Structures are given as structure tokens and as C-alpha cells.
Coordinates of C-alpha atoms (C1' of nucleotides) in Angstrom, one line a residue:
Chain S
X1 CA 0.0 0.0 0.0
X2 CA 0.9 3.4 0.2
X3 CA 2.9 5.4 2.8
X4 CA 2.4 8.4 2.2
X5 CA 0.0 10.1 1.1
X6 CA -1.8 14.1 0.1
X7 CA -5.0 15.0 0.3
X8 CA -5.7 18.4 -1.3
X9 CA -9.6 18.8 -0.6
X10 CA -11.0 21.8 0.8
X11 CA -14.2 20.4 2.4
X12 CA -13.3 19.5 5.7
X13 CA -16.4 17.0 5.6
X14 CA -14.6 15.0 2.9
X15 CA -11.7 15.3 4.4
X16 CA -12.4 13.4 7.8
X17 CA -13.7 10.8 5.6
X18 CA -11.0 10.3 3.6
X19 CA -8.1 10.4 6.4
X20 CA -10.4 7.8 8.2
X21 CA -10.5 5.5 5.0
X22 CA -6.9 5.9 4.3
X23 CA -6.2 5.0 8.1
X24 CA -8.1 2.2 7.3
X25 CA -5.9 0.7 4.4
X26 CA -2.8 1.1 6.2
X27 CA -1.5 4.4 4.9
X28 CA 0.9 5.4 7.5
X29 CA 1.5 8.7 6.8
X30 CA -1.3 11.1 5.9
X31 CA -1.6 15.0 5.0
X32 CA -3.9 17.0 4.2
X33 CA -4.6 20.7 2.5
X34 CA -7.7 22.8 2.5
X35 CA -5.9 25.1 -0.6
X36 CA -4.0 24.3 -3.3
X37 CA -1.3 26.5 -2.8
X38 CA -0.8 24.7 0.8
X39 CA -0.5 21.3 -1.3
X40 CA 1.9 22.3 -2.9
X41 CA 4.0 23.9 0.2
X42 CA 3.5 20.3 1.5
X43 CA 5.0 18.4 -2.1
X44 CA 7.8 21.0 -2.0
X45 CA 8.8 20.6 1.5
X46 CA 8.6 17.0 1.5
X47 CA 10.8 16.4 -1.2
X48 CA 13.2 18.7 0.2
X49 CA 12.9 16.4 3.1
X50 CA 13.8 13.2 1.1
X51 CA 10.8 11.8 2.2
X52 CA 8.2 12.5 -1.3
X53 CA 4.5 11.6 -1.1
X54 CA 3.8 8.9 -2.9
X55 CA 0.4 9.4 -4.3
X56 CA -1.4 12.6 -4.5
X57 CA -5.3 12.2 -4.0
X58 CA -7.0 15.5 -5.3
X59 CA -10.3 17.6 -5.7
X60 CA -10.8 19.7 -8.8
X61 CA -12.7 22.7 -7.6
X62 CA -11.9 24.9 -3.9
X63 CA -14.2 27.3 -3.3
X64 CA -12.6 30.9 -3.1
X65 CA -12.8 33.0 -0.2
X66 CA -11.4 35.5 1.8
X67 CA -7.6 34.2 0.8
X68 CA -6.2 35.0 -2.5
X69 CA -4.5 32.1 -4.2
X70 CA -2.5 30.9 -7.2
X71 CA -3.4 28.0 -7.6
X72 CA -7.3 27.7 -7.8
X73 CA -8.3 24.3 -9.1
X74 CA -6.8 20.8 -9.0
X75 CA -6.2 20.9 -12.3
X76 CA -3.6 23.8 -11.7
X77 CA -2.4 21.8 -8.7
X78 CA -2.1 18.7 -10.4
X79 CA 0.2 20.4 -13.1
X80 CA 2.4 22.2 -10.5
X81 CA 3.3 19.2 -8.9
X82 CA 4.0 17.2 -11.5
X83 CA 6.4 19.9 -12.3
X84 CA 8.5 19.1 -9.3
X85 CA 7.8 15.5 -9.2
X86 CA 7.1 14.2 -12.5
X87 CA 6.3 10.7 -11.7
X88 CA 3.8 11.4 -8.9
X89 CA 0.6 9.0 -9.3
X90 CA -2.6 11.6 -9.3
X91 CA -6.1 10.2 -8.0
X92 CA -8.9 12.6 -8.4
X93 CA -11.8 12.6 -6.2
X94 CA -14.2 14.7 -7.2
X95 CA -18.4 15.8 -7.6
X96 CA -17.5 16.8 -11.3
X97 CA -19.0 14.2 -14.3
X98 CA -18.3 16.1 -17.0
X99 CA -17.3 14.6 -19.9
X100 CA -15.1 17.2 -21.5
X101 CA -13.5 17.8 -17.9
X102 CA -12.8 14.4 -17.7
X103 CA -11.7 13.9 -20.7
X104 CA -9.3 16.3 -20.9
X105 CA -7.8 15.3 -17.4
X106 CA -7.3 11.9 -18.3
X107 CA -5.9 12.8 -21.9
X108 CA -3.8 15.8 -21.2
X109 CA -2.6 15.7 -17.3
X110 CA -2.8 11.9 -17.6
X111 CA -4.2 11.0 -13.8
X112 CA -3.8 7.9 -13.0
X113 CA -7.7 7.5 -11.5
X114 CA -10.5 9.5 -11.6
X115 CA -13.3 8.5 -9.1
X116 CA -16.9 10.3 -8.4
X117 CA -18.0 11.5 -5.1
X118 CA -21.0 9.7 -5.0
X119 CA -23.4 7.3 -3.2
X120 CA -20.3 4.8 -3.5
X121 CA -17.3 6.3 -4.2
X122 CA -15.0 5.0 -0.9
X123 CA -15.1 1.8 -2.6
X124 CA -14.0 2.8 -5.4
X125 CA -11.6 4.7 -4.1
X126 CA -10.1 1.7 -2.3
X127 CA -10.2 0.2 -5.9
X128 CA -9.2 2.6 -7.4
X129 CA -5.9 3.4 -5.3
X130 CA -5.5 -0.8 -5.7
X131 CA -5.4 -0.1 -9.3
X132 CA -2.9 2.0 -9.1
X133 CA -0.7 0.6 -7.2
X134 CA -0.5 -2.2 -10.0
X135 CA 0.2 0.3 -12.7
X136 CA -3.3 0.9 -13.8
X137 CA -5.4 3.3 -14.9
X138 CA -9.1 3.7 -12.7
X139 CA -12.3 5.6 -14.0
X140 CA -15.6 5.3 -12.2
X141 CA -18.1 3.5 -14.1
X142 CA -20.4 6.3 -14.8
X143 CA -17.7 8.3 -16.1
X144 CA -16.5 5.4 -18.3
X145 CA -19.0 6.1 -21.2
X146 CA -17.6 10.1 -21.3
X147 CA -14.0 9.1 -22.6
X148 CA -16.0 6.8 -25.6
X149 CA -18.0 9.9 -26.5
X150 CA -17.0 11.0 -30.0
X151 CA -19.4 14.1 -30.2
X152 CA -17.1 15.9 -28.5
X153 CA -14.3 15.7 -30.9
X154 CA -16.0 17.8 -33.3
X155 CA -16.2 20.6 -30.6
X156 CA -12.8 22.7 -30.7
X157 CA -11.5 25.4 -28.7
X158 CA -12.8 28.2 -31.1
X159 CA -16.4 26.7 -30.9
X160 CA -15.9 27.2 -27.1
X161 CA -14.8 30.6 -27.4
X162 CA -18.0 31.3 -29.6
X163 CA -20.2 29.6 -26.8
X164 CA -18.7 32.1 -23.8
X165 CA -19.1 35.4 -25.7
X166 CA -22.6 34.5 -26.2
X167 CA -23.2 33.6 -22.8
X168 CA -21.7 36.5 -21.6
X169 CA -23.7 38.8 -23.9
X170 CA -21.1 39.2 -26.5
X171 CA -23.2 39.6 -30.0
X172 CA -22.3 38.1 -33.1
X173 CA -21.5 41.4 -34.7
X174 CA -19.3 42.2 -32.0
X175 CA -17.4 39.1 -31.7
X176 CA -16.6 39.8 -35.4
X177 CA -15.0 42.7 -34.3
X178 CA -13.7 41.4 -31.4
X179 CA -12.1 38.6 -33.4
X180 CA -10.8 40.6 -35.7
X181 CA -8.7 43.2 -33.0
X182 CA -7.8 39.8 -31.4
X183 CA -6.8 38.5 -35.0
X184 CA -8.4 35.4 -34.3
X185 CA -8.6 33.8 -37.7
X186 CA -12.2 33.3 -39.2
X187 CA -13.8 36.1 -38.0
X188 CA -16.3 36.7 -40.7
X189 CA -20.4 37.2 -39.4
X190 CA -21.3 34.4 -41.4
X191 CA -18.7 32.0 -40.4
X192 CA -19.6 32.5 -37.0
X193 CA -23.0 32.1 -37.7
X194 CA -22.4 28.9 -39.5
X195 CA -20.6 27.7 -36.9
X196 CA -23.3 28.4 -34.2
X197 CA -25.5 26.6 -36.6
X198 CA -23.7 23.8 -36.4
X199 CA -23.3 23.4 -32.8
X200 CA -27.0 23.8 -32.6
X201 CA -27.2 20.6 -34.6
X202 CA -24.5 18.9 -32.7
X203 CA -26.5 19.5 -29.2
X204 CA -29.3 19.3 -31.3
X205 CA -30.5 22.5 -29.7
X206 CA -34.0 24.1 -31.1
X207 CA -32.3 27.9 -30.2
X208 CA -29.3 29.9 -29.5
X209 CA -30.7 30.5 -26.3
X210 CA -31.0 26.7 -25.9
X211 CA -27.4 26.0 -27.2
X212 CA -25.6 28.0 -24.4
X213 CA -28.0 26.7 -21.8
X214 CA -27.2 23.2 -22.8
X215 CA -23.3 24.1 -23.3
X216 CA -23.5 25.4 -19.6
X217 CA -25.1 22.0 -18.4
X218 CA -22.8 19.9 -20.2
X219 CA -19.4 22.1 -19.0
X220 CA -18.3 22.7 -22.0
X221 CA -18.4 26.6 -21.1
Chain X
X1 CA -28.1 16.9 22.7
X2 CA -30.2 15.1 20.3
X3 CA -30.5 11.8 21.2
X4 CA -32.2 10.5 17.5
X5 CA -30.9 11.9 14.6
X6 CA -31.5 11.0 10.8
X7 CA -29.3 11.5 8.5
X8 CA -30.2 12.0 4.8
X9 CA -27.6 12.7 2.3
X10 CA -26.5 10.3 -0.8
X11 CA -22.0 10.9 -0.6
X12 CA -20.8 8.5 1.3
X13 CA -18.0 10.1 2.3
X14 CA -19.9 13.0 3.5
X15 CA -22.0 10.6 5.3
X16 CA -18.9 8.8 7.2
X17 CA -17.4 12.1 8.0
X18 CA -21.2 13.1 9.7
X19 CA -21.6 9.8 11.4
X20 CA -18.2 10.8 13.3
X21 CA -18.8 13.8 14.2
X22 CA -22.7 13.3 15.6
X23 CA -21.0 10.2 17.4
X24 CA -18.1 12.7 18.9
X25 CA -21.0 15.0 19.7
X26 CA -22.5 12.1 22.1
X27 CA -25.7 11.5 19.6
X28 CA -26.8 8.0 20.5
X29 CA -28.9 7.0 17.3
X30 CA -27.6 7.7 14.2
X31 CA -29.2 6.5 10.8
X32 CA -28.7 7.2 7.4
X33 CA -30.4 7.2 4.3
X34 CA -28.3 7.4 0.8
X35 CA -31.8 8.4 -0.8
X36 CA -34.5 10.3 0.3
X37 CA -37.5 7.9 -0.4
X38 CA -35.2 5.7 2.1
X39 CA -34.9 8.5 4.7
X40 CA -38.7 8.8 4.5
X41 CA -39.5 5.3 5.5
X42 CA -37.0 5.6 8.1
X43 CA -38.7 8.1 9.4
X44 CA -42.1 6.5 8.8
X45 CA -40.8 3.5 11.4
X46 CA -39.3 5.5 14.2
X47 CA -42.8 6.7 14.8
X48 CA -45.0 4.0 14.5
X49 CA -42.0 2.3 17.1
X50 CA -42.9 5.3 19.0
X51 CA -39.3 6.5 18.7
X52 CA -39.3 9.1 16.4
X53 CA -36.3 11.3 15.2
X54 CA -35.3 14.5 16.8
X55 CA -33.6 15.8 14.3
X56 CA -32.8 15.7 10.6
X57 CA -29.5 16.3 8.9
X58 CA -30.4 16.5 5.1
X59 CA -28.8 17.6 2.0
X60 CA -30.4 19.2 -1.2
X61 CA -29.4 17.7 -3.8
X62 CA -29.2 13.9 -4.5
X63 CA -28.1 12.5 -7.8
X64 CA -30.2 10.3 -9.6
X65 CA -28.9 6.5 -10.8
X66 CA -30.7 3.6 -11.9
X67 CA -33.4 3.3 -9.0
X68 CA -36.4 5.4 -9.8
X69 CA -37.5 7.5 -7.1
X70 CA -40.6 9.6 -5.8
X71 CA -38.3 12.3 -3.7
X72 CA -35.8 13.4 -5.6
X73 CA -34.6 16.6 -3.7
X74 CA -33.9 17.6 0.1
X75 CA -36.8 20.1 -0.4
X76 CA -39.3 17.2 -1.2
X77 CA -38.2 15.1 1.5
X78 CA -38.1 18.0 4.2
X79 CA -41.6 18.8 3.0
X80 CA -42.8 14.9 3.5
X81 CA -41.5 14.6 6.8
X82 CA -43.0 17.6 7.9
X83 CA -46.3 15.8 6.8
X84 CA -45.5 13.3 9.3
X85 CA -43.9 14.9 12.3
X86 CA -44.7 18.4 11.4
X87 CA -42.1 19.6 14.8
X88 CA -39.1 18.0 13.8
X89 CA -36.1 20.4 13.6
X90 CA -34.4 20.7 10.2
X91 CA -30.8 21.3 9.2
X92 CA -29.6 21.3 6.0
X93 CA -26.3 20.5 4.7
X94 CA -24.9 21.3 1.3
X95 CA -23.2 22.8 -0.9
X96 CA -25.7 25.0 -2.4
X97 CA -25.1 28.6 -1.9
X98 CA -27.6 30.4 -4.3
X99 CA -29.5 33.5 -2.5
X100 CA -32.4 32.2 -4.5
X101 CA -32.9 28.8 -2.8
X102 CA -31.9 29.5 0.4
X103 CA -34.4 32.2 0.9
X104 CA -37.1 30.1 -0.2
X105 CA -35.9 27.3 2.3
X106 CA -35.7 29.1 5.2
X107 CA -39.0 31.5 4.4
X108 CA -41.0 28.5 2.9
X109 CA -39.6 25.3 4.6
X110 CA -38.9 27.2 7.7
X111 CA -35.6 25.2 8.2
X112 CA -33.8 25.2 11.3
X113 CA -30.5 25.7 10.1
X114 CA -28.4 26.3 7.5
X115 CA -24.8 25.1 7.0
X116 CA -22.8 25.3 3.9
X117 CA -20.5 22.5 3.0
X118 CA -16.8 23.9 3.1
X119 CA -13.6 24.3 4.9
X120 CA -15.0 24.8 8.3
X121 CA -18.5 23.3 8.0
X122 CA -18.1 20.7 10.6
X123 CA -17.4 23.3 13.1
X124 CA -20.5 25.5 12.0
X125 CA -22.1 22.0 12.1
X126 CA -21.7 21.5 16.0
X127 CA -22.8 25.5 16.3
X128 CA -26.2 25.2 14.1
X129 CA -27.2 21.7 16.4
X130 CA -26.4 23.3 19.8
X131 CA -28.3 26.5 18.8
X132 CA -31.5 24.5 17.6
X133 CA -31.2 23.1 21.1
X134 CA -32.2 26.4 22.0
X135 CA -34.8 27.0 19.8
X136 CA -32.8 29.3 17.7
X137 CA -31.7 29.6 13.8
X138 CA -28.6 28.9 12.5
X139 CA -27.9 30.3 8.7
X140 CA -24.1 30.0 7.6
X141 CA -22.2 33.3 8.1
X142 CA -21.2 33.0 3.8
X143 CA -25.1 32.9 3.4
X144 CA -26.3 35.4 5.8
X145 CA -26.1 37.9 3.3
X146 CA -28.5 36.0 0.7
X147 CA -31.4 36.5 3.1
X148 CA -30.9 40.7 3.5
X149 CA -30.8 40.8 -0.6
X150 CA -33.4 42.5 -2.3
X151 CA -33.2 42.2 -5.8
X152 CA -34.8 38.6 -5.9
X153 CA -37.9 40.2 -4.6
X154 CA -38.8 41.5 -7.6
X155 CA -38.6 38.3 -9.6
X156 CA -41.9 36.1 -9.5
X157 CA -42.4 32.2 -10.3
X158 CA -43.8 33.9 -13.7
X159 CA -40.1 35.3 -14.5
X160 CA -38.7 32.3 -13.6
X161 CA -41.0 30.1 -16.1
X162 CA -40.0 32.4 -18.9
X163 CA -36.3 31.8 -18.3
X164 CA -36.7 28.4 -18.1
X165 CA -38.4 27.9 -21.3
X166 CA -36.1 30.3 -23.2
X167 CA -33.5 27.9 -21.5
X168 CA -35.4 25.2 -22.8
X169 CA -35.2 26.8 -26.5
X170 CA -39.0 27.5 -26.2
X171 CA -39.7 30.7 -28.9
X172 CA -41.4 33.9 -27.9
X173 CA -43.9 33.0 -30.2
X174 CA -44.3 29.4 -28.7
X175 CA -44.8 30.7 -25.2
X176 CA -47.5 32.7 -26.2
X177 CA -49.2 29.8 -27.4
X178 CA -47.8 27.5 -24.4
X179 CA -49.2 29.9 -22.1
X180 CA -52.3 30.5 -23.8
X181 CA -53.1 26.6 -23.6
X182 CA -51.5 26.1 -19.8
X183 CA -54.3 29.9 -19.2
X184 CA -51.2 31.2 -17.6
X185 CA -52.3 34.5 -18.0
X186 CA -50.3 37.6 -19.2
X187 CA -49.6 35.2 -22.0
X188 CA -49.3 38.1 -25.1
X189 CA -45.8 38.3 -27.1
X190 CA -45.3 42.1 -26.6
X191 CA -45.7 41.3 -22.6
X192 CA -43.5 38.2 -22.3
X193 CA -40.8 40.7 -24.2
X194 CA -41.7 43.5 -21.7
X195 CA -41.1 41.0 -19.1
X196 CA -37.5 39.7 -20.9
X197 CA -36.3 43.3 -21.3
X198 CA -37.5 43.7 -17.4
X199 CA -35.5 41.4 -16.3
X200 CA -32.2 42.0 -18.5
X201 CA -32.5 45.5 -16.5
X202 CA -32.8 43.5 -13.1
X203 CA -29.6 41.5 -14.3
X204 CA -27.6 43.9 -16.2
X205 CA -27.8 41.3 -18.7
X206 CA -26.6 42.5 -22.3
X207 CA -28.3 40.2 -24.1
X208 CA -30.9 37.4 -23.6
X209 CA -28.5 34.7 -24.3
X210 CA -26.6 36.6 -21.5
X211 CA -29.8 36.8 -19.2
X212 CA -30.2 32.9 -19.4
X213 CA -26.6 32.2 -18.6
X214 CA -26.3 34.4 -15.5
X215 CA -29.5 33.1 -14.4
X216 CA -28.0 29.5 -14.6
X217 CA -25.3 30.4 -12.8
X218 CA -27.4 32.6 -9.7
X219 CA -29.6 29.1 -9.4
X220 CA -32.8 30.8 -10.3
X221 CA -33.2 28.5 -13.0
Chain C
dT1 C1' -71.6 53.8 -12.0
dC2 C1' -67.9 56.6 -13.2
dT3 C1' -63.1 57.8 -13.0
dC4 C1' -58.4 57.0 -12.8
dA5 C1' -54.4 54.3 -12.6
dT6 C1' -52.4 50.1 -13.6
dT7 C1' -52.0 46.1 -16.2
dT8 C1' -52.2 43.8 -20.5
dT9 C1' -52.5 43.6 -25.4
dA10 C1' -51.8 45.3 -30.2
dC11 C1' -49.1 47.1 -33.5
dG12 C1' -45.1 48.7 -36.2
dG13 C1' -40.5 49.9 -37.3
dA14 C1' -35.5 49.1 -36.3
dT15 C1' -32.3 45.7 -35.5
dT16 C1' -30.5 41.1 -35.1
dT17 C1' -30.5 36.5 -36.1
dC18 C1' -31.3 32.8 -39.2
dC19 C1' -30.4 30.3 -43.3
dG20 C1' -29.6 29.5 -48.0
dT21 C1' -26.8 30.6 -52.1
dA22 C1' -22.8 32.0 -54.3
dC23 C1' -18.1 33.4 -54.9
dG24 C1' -12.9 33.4 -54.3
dG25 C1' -8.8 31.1 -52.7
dA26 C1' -6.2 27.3 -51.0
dT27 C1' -5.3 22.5 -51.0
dT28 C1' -5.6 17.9 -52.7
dA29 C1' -6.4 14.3 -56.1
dC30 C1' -6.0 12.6 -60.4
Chain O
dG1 C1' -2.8 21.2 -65.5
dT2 C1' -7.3 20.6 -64.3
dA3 C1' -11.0 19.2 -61.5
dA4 C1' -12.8 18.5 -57.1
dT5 C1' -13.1 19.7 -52.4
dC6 C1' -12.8 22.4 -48.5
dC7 C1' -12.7 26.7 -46.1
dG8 C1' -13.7 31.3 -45.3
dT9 C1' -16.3 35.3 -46.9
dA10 C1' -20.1 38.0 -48.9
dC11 C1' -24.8 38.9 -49.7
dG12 C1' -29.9 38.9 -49.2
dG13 C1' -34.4 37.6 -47.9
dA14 C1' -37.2 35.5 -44.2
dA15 C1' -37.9 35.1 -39.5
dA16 C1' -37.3 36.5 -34.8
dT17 C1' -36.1 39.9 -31.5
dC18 C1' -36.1 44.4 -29.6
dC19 C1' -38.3 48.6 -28.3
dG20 C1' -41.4 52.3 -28.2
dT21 C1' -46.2 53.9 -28.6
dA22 C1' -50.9 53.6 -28.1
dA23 C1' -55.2 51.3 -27.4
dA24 C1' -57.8 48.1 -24.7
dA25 C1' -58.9 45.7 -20.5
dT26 C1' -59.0 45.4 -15.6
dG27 C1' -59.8 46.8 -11.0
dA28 C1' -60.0 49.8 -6.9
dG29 C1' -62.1 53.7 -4.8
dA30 C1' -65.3 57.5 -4.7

DNA sequence: TCTCATTTTACGGATTTCCGTACGGATTAC
DNA sequence: GTAATCCGTACGGAAATCCGTAAAATGAGA
């Protein structure tokens, strides 16, 4: 099993639970941050100490408060320490289902498991960490199905731009414009139109209105 | 303290991290219900034992799976057990922080309590039981504010209808018609616009695309 | 019942979006 | 070298929206 192990979770509800699970497995040494930035204090200090975590178990979202912070999501966390410890096993433990979050996590940052807060996630945490220990890869069953998706591959970072200025209010005639100062390539009224056009037959959404609404659901935006 | 307490809330995590507490907390009866249909019946039992609950922990919202349910929220199941045992004090746990339903809960449901899942909730937990004791409210100090603001007043179950079928990629023109056949009754185009443009002035919303999106994101819809 | 204010509807013009067609340029295939 | 295809742009008419004005309906109070 593991000996030592980070927690970066900022709900100290979740976090009880964990530390109580991982107590329960064996884990001898535990640690745990509320903030990101703290996590990675902790990854530092530790391998300064010659004593490195060996598995990192992480949330994607902290709530902001009070504190200002630079690093506000696991994602960010998950990349910084990877920087200093490139061969770090990453478990994410999280409320998020999306499937182009969890696609992109498990494609780009390459986590080793991704598991669901849910009705049953400390099993499959304890599977999960199992996994990983074996050199495998772990997704939660209901996420599963997400990475398979195709529909999403048409969908490319330009169509996502096109989603946010229209949720936040940008019209089309001004994201012409606005493309154009940015010198963001097909910037043409028409071409953004088409393009909205298509995504509405992607989502198969009946409006505009309807597309950003469904864009919002599905975390695309 | 509370010497019965149900708990209703589908994370498991969330659930072993409550368990500990309420036991640290001296609570002699715990039970816990991963759906609320579940918690219900629970409930249901400890009365006709003549053993009722004295409290309920519950959370808002639950995520749906296979089993088909008849409760699907923390408001429903608040509202049947009230049915039941009309004096049982209420505290909800959760991460919902939108000014729109927590209003509602506390003004509508009358809850007893109100704790926001975060860094310090289990603390705010012990607080918000120990003040019920009393006879008193507890709302979490980050939500306080949600109950003093004013600008939700103005919006009505009408506005909220119209967003959602915008959302829904309804037309102007269909609502008319919708409403007509439902007899909702301002039903005419030119005062469903009235009511759109309203409401972008509410919002400071640029456009209606804009209106929808920030309406998804304040939980009104 | 009449009056006045408010609410709701009707209408119309300006603007924006929607959607089809068509044109030019670049790339690829043959 | 030519044809075919794709990509981005341009244009224009139909539809939907935005927004202001005015008429009609409603309702409360005298």
C-alpha cells in the first residue's frame, strides 16, 4: 500500500472521511490541504525532506474566499506538482462528471484514477488506489462512457470561445470585431453564424438561447 | 443533545465524516439514508415504534442512478416529513449557496438551520445543532447575506418560467401559445418581451443569451 | 356607475439573427 | 494542369427579436 499520502480537498467534511479511509488501508503517513497553494508547500517541503508523497489524492474545484490564491483548481495543482515530481501518481476525487472535464484530465494531465463522489465512491476509491498501485489506470463506471463519447471531438477550442461570448452577452456582430482586433482567424459574421448553426445541430438545440444553456449543463463553457 | 438523529444525504464520504462527528457529539442513534424515499420510510418506522427522530441532517441535492425514485430533492423530503412529524427540527447541509434557494428554504420550509458545506462546516455543524437546542436559527455566516438581498424580490415564479423555457429553447412565439393553452395568464408576445427586457435591466444582462446564462449560474433556473 | 391608474395587449418599425446561395482562394487528387 | 473539395467570406431575404407607442382591459375607490 501506500505510505504516504496528500489530500488536497477543501471540504473538511470529505476530508475526515478520507483520512479515516486511508487509516483504514494502512496508509501510514497522511496529509492534508484545504488550498491548493498549501498542497503544494507540502509536495515541495517534503521532497526537500527526502521523504516525497507517494500518491497525491485531489479535488478539482476549492471554493474561493477571503484568501487569494494561485493556484485555484486541481487541475492547476495537479500540473504544478507534476512539475516538481514528474512521476507522482494523481487520483482525483471529485463531484465533477463532465465529460469534456474528464476527458481532458485523463488525456492531457494523464491522472492515474479519476473516481466520483458519489453514493459509492469509498469503494471505489479503495479500488481505485488498488489499481494504481498495479500500474493501472481507474475511472468510475459512470464516467466510463464520457472518454468513448465522440461528439465531443467535433467541438474545438474556437467553438468554445463562440459559446462564452454569447453567454456572456457578447453579439455576433461584436465578436466579429472582437475577433478581428484579437486577430483570431475566421472572424467573418457568417462564419460565426455557420458555426453556431452547427453546434446547434450537434446539441441538437432548437435555439441559440437553448445551445448556451445546454453548453452550460454539459461544462463545455 | 439530540438523542435520534437522521441523517439524509447520498456521498458516502460526506455521510462517514457526519456519522463521526454526531457520534463525537454524544448522539446515541444515528441512521442514514443514501436516498431520500429511504430516509422517509426511516422516518415512517421510528414513529409508528414510537421512537421518532429529533432531528434531521439532510442535503439538497441527491443524484439520480438507476433506482427510480418519488423524492428526488432535500426540499421534497423536508416537506414529507413535515407531513408526518410536522415539529421536527431541520438542518440542511450542502453545498448549495444560491441567495435564491436558500431564501425560499428558510422563508417557505422554515428550516432550522443552515450550514454550507466547506472548509470549516463541521465546526458551523456542532454550532447550528447546539443552537437549535435552544430554539434558535442557525444560517451559515457566507449565506447570511443571501437573506438581507433585495433584488430577488422583484422576480416572480412567472419570470422564472420564462427563463426556463427560453432555457429550454422554447420561442417567444411558442410561449405565447404554451401559455395560452397552460391559461397562464399575461400570456401576449409584446408582454412576455416587456417581461425579458425587465429582467435584463434586473440583471444587467446585455443580451438574452446573456440573461439565461447568469440566471443558470445565480440558481434561479 | 364613473373615474383614474395600472396592467395587459396590439401594432409597427428598427435591429438582429437565421439560413440558403454563391463566390474566391487554397489544398488535394488525379 | 485541371478538376474537385474544403474553407472562409459576402450577400440577401425570411424570421425572430427588440423597443417604443398607443389602445384596450382590468380593478379599486369615490
Amino acid at each position: 500500500m501506500f505510505t504516504k499520502v496528500l489530500i488536497a480537498e477543501d471540504f473538511d467534511s470529505i476530508n475526515i472521511a478520507l483520512i479515516q479511509t486511508l487509516e483504514s488501508m494502512g496508509v501510514k503517513e497522511i496529509e492534508h490541504a484545504k488550498y491548493c497553494d498549501d498542497a503544494l508547500l507540502k509536495a515541495k517541503k517534503a521532497i526537500q525532506d527526502k521523504t516525497p508523497f507517494d500518491l497525491l489524492i485531489s479535488d478539482l474545484s476549492f471554493e474561493t474566499d477571503y484568501r487569494t490564491v494561485t493556484l485555484k483548481s486541481g487541475e492547476e495543482l495537479i500540473a504544478a506538482i507534476r512539475q516538481i515530481q514528474p512521476t507522482i501518481p494523481v487520483l482525483v476525487y471529485t463531484v465533477e462528471d463532465k465529460s469534456f472535464v474528464i476527458k481532458s484530465l485523463v488525456e492531457d494531465l494523464k491522472v492515474n484514477a479519476f473516481v466520483h463522489k458519489g453514493r459509492n465512491s469509498i469503494s471505489q476509491l479503495k479500488t481505485a488506489m488498488e489499481t494504481i498501485l498495479f500500474g493501472g489506470t481507474f475511472v468510475s463506471q459512470n464516467l466510463a462512457h464520457a472518454l468513448k463519447e465522440n461528439s465531443f471531438n467535433e467541438i474545438e477550442e474556437y467553438d468554445i470561445q463562440v459559446l462564452t461570448h454569447l453567454s456572456n452577452g457578447v453579439t455576433i456582430e461584436e465578436m466579429e470585431q472582437l475577433f478581428k482586433n484579437k486577430d483570431i482567424k475566421p472572424n467573418s459574421k457568417s462564419y460565426i453564424e455557420k458555426r453556431i448553426s452547427k453546434l446547434k445541430d450537434i446539441f441538437k438545440a432548437k435555439t441559440t438561447i437553448h445551445l448556451v444553456s445546454l453548453s452550460k449543463d454539459l461544462g463545455i463553457i
